Short mmCIF file of C-alpha atoms in Angstrom, two decimals:
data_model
loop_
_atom_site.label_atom_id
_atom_site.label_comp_id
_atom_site.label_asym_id
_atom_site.label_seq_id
_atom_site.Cartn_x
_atom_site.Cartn_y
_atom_site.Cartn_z
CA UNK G 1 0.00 0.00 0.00
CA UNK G 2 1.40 3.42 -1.19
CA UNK G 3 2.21 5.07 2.43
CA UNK G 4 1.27 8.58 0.99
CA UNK G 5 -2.11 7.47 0.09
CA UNK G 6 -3.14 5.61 2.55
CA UNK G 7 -2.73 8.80 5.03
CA UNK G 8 -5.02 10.44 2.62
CA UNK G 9 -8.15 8.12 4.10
CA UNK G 10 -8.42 8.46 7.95
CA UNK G 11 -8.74 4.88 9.03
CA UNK G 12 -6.71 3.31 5.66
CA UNK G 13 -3.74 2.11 7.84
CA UNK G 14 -5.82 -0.14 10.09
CA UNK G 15 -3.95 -1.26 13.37
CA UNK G 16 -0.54 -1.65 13.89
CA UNK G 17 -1.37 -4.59 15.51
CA UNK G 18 -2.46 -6.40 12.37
CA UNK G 19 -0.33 -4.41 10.19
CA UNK G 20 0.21 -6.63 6.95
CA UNK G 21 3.91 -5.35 6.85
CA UNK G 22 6.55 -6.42 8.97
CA UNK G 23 7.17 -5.14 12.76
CA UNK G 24 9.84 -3.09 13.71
CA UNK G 25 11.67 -5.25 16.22
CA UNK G 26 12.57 -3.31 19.32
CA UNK G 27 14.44 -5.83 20.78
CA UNK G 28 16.62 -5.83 17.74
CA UNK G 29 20.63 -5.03 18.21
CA UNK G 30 20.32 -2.71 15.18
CA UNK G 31 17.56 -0.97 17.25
CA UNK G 32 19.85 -0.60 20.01
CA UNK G 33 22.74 0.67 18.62
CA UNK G 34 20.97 3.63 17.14
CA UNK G 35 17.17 4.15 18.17
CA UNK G 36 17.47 8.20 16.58
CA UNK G 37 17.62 6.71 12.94
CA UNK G 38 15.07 4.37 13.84
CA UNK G 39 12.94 6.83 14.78
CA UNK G 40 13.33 9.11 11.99
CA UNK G 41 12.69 5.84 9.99
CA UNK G 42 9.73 4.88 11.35
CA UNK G 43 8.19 8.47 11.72
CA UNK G 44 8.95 8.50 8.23
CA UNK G 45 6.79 5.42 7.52
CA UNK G 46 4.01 5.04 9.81
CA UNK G 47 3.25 8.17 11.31
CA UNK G 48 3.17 9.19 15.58
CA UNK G 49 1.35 5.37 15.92
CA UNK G 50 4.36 2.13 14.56
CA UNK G 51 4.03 -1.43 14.76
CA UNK G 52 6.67 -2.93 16.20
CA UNK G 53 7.50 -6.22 18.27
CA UNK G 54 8.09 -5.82 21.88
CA UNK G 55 10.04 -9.53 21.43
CA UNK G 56 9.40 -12.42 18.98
CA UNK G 57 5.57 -12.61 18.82
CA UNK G 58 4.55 -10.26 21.02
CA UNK G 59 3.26 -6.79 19.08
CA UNK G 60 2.10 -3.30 20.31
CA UNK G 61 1.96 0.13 18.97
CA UNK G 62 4.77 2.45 20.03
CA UNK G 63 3.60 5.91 20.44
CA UNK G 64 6.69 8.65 18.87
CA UNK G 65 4.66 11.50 18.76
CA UNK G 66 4.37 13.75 21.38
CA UNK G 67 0.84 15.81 21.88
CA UNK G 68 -0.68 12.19 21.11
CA UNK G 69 1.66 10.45 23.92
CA UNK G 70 0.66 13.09 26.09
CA UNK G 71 -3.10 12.86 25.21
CA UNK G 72 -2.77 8.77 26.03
CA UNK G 73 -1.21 9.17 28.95
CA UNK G 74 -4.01 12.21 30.48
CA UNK G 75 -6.75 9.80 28.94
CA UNK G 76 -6.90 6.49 31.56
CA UNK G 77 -10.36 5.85 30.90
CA UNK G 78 -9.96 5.10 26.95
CA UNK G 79 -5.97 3.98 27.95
CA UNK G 80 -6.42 2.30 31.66
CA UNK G 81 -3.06 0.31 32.58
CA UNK G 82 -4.21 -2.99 33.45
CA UNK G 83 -2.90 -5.65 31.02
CA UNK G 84 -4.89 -9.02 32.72
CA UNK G 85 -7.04 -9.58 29.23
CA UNK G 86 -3.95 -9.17 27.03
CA UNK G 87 -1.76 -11.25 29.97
CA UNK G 88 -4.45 -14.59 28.93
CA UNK G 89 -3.09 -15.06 25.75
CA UNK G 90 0.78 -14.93 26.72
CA UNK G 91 3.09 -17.59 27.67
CA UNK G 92 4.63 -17.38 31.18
CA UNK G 93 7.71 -17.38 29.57
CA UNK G 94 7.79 -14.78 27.32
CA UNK G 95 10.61 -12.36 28.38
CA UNK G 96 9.03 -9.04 28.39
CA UNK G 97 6.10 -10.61 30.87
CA UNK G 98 7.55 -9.63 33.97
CA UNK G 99 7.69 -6.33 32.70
CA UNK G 100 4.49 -5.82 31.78
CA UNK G 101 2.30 -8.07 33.43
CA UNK G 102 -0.67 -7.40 36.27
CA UNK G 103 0.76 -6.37 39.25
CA UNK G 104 -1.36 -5.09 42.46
CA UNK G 105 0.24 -1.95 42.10
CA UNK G 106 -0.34 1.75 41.41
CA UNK G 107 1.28 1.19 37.38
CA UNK G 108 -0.78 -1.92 36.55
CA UNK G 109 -4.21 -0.24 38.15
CA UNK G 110 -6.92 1.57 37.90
CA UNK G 111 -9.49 3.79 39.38
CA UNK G 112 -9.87 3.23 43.17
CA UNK G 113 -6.86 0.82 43.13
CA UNK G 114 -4.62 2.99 41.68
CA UNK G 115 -5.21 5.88 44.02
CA UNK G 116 -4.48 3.96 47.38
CA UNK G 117 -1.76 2.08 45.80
CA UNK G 118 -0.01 5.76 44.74
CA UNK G 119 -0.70 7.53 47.87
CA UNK G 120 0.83 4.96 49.57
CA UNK G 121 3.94 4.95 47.80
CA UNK G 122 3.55 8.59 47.65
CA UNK G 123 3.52 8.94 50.94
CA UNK G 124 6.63 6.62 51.77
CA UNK G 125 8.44 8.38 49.23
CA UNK G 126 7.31 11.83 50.47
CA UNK G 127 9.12 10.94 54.00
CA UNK G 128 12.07 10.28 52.83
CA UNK G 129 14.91 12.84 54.17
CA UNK G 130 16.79 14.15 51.36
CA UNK G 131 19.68 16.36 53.12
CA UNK G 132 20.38 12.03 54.75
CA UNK G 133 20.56 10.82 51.17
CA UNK G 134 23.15 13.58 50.50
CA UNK G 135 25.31 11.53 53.06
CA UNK G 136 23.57 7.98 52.32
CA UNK G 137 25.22 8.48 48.46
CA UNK G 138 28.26 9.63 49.48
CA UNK G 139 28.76 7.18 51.97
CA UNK G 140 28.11 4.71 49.01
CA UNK G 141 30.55 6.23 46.54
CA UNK G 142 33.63 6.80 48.22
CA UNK G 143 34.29 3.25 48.93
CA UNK G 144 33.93 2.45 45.35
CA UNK G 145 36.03 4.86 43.87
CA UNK G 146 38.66 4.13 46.31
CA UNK G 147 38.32 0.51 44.99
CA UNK G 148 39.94 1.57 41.35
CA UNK G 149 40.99 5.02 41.80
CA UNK G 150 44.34 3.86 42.17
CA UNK G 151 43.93 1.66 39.10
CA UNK G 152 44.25 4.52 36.30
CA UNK G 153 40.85 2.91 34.36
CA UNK G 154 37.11 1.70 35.14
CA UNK G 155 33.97 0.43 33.96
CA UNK G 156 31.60 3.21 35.64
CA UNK G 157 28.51 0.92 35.39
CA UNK G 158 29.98 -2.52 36.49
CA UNK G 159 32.24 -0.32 39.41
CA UNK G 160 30.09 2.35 39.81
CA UNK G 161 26.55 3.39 38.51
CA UNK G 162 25.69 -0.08 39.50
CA UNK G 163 26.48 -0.69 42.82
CA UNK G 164 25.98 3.13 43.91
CA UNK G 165 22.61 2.56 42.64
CA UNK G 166 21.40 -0.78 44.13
CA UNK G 167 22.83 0.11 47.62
CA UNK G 168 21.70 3.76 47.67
CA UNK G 169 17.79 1.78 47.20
CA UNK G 170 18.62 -0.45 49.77
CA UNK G 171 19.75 1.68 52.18
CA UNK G 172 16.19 3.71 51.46
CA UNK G 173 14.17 0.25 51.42
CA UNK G 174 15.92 -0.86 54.62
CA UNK G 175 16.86 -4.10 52.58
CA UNK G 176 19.95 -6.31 53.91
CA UNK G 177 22.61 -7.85 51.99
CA UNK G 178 21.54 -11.15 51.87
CA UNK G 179 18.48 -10.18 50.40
CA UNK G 180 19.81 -7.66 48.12
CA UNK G 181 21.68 -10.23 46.31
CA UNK G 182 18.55 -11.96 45.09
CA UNK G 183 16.74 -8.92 44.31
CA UNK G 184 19.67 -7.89 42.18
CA UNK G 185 19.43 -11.25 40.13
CA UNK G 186 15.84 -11.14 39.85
CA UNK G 187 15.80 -7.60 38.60
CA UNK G 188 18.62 -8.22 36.09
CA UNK G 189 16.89 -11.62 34.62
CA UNK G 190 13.42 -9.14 33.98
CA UNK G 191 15.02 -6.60 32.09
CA UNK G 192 17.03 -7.99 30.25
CA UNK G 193 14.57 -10.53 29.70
CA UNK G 194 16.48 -13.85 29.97
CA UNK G 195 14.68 -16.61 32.32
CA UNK G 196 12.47 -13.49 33.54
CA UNK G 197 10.00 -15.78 34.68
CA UNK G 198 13.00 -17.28 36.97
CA UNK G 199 14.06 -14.02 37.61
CA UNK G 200 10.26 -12.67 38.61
CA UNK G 201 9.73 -15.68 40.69
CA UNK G 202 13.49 -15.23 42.74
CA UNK G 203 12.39 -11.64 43.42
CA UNK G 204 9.10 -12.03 44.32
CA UNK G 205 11.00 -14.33 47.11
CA UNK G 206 13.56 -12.24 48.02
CA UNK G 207 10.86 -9.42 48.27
CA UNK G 208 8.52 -11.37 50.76
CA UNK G 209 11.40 -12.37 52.91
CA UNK G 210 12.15 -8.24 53.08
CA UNK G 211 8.31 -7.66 54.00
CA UNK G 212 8.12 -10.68 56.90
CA UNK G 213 12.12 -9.23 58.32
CA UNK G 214 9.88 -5.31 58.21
CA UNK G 215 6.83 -6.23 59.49
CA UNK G 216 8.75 -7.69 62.51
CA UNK G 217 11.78 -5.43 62.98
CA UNK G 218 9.73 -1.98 61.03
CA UNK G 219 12.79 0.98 60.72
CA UNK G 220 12.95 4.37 59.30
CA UNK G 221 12.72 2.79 55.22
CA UNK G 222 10.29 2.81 52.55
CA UNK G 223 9.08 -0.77 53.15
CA UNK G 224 8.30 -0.39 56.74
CA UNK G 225 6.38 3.39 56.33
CA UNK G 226 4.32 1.00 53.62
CA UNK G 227 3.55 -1.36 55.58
CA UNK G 228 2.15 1.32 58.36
CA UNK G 229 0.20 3.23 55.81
CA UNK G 230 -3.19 3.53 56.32
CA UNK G 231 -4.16 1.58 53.15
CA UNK G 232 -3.58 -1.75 54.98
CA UNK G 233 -1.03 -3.51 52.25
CA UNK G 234 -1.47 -7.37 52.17
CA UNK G 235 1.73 -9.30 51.85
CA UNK G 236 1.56 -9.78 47.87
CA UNK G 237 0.77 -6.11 47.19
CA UNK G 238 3.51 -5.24 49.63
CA UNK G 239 5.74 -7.21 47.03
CA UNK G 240 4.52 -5.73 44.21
CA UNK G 241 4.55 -2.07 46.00
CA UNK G 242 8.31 -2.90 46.43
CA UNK G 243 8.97 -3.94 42.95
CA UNK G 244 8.15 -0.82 40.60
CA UNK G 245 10.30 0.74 43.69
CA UNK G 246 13.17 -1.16 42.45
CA UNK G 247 12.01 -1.24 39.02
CA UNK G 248 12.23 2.46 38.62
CA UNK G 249 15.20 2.92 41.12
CA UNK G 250 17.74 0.58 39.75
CA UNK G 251 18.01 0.05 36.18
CA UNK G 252 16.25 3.57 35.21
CA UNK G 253 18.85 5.24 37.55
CA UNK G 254 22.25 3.75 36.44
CA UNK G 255 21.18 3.81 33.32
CA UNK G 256 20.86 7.88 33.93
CA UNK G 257 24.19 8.30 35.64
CA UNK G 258 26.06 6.21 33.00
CA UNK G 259 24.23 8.14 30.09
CA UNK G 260 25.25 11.98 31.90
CA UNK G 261 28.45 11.14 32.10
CA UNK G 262 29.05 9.96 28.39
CA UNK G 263 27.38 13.03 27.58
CA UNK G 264 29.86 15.11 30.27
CA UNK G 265 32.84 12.94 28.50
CA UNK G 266 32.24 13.43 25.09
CA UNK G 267 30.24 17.06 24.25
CA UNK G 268 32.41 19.97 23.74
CA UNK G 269 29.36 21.88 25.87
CA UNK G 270 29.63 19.85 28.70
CA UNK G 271 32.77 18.25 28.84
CA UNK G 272 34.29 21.41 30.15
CA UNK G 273 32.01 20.74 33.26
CA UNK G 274 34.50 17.72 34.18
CA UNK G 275 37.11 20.25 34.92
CA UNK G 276 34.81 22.82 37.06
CA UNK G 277 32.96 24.74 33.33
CA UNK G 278 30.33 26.92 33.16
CA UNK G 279 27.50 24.51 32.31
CA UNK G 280 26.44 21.91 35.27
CA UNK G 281 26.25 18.32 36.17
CA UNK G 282 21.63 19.18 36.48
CA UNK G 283 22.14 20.58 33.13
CA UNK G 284 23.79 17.37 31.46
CA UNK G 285 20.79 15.64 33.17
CA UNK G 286 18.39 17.10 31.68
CA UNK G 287 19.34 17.12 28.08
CA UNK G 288 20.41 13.64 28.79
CA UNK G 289 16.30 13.06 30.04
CA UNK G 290 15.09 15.21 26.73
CA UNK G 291 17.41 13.42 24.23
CA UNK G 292 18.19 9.99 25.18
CA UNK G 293 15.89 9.13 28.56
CA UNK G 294 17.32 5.99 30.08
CA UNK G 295 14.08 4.34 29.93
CA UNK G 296 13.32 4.98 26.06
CA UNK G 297 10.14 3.40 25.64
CA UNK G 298 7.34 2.22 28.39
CA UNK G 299 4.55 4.15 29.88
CA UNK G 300 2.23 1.22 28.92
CA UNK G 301 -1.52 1.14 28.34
CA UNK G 302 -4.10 -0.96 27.12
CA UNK G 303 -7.24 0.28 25.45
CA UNK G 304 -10.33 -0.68 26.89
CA UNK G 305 -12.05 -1.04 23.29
CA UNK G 306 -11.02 -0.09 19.50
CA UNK G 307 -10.32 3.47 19.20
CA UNK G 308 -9.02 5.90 16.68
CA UNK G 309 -6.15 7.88 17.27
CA UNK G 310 -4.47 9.54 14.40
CA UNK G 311 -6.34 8.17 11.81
CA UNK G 312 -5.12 4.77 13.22
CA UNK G 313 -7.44 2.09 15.22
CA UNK G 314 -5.79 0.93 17.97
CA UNK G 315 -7.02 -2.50 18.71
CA UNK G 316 -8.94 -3.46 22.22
CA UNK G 317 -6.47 -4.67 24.93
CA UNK G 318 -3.52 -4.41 22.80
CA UNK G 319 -0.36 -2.79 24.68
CA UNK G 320 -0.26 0.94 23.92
CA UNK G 321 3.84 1.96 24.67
CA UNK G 322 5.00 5.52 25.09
CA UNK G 323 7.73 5.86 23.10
CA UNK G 324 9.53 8.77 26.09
CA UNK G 325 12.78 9.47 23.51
CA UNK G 326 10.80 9.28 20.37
CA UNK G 327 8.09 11.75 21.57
CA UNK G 328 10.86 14.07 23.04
CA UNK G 329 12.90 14.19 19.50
CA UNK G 330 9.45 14.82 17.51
CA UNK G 331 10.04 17.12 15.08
CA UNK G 332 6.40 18.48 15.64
CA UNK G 333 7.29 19.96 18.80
CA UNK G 334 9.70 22.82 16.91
CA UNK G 335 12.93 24.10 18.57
CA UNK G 336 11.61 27.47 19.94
CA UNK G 337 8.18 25.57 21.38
CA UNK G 338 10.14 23.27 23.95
CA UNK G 339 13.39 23.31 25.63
CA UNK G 340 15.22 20.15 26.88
CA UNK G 341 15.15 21.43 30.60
CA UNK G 342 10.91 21.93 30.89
CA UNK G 343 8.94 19.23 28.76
CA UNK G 344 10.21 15.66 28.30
CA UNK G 345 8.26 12.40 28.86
CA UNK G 346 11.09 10.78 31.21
CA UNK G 347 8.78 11.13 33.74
CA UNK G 348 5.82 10.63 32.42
CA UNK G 349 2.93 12.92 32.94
CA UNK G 350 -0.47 12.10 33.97
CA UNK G 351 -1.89 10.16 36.87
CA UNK G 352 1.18 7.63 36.36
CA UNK G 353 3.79 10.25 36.53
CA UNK G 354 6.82 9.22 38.16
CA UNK G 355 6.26 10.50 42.22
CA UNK G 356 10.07 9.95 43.07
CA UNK G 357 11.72 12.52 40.33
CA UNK G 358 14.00 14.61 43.38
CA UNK G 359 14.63 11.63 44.79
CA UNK G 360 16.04 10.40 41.45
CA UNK G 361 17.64 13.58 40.71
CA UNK G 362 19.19 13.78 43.91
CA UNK G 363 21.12 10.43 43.90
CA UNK G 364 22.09 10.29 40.39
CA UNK G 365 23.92 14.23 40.47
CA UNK G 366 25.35 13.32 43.74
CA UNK G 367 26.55 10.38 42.06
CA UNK G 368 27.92 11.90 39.09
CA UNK G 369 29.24 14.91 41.26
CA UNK G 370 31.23 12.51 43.53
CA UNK G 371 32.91 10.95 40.80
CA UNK G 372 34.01 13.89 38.60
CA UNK G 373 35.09 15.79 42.02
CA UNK G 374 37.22 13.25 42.96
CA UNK G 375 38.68 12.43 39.30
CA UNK G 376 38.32 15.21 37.30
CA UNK G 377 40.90 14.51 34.48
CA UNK G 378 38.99 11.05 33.60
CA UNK G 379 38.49 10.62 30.22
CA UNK G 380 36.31 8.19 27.86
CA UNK G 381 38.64 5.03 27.61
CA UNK G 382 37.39 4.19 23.50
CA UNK G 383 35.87 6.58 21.00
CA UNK G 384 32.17 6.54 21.52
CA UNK G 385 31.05 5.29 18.14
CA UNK G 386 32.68 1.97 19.67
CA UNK G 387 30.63 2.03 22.62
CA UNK G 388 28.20 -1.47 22.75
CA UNK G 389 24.57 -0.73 23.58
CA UNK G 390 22.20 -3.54 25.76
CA UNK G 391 19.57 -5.00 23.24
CA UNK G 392 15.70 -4.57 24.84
CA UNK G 393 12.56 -2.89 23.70
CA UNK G 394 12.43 -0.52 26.83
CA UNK G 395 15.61 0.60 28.43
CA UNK G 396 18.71 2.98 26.74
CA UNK G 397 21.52 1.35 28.59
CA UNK G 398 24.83 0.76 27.69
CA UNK G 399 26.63 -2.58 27.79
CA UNK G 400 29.80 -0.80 29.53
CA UNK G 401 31.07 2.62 29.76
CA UNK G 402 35.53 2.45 30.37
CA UNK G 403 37.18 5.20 31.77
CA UNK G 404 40.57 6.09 31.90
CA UNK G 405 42.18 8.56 34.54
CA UNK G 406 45.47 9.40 36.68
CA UNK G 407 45.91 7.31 39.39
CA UNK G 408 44.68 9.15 42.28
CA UNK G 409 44.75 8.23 45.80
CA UNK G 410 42.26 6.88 48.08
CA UNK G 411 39.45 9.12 49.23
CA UNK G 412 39.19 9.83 53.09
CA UNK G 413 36.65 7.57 54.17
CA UNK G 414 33.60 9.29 56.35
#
């Protein structure tokens, strides 16, 4: 069908679900390793509405265009976000499941649900002491970077962004170490979605155990101001309360602090920053949240019945994804319209907007501002064009991100 003329009749292109060409694949390597060209590609082709394959068999429409993401996600009544009549048809072992999949939770609810479930993570959240994290993330880094600081090169995600990341959340979710472990395994089997159904199954353990150890020995952490909240949590929406917390803590997170500091390595407007410049470590953040969001893609909804958006039906109870680096890069918005620094998508918008953004930004520019104060002269370790990015339909993360520096010595330890 001639692409031109089939935008010329309002309902010609039919769904991208049953879209009689092919898919793009999101969890394609070619995807990965440049997403911008794909979505100039596929703006080109289909449109703000594309059909692509969230894995092998598993379709959806990815949203790239930005007043219609934004409509979507300000609609839940045509776009709710429970999945359970698309779940019915999936195998338990399809790897983006665990990802999408019903959860008792405020980002797989609706209505009634959805508002106790949020203002009880709101709440949690809303308690938590920020001028403590201050010390809570630099207690976490300085250990690290002593570890290789000495060594003249690192791999700030396996060394760093990681591990600052994960203990930072457990520190907030009063989660031991010998729980941690698990939760770290589980979380890394979902997203990268290999065994995620093992990987969903070892968390959900590891995340009970953490409930019974709060509900017993409650302390000044997420988890135990959850389970005192007035909305009464049960054990398994306790778990799953505790899951989008590490969901959207961990991977989102390192994902941002690895992504800011390519961006602070590598761009002649920012990489003057690593030696004390003009422009700052929050403003790397948030053209690194306008132009390549560590979470690319997710936001995810699931019509309640056919509807037409664009001059394209969206089928009934058919996964609806926010494309969040698509719809910031659309053309449509115009350069004078929106600035990087005021209207991305990272967050979301709408009744499922992210609650825990200055938490977020908190720990990831104390992060990236303990690092660079402490080795200022590092340097990217490989040009960037050689760079490997992680295959998957929802996350912008990169496989590793080497360093090289002067050896330095050892922090003083608080």
């Amino acid at each position: 069908m001639d692409t031109a003329r089939a935008r010329s009749c309002p309902v010609a292109l039919g769904s991208p679900i049953d879209s009689d060409g092919p898919r793009v694949a999101l969890y394609a390597e070619e995807y990965a390793a440049d997403p911008h060209h794909a979505y100039r590609e596929m703006r080109r082709q289909y449109g703000s509405l594309v059909p692509v394959d969230l894995s092998p068999g598993v379709p959806a429409t990815l949203v790239i265009g930005y007043h219609t993401a934004v409509r979507i996600l300000n609609d839940p009544d045509h776009f709710p976000a429970d999945p359970r009549t698309w779940q019915q048809n999936i195998p338990g072992e399809c790897p983006v499941l665990p990802m999408l999949e019903w959860r008792p939770n405020a980002l797989r609810s609706v209505g009634s649900e959805h508002l106790r479930y949020r203002r009880a993570n709101a709440s949690s959240l809303a308690e938590i002491d920020l001028h403590a994290l201050h010390a809570v993330v630099e207690q976490a880094a300085i250990p690290l970077i002593n570890a290789f600081c000495g060594d003249g090169a690192a791999d700030l995600i396996s060394q760093y962004a990681f591990p600052l990341t994960f203990g930072v959340l457990n520190v907030m979710l009063g989660c031991p170490a010998e729980i941690s472990q698990q939760v770290a395994s589980g979380m890394a089997a979902i997203f990268e979605g290999v065994n995620a159904d093992k990987g969903n199954a070892m968390l959900a353990s590891a995340l009970f155990d953490l409930v019974t150890l709060k509900r017993s020995v409650p302390g000044d952490d997420i988890t135990s101001r959850l389970i005192a909240h007035p909305a009464v949590l049960t054990d398994e929406e306790m778990i799953h309360q505790l899951v989008t917390v590490y969901g959207a803590g961990l991977e989102p997170q390192q994902n941002l602090i690895a992504n800011t500091l390519l961006l602070m390595m590598t761009d002649d407007r920012f990489a003057g920053s690593v030696h004390g410049g003009s422009l700052s470590t929050r403003d790397a953040l948030d053209e690194v949240l306008f132009i390549d969001p560590p979470m690319a893609n997710y936001c995810v909804s699931y019509p309640k019945q056919p509807i037409l958006i664009d001059g394209v039906w969206l089928p009934a109870h058919q996964p609806v994804i926010v494309s969040m680096s698509g719809c910031n890069n659309d053309p449509a918005l115009g350069v004078n319209e929106f600035g990087p620094n005021r209207s991305h998508l990272a967050w979301s918008v709408g009744p499922h907007a992210c609650p825990a953004r200055s938490v977020a930004y908190l720990v990831v520019q104390d992060a990236i501002d303990q690092l660079l104060d402490a080795l200022p002269e590092m340097r990217l370790a490989t040009k960037r064009e050689a760079l490997a990015w992680r295959p998957g339909p929802f996350h912008r993360a990169l496989v590793s991100l080497p360093v090289t520096f002067p050896p330095s010595p050892p922090l003083a330890v608080l």
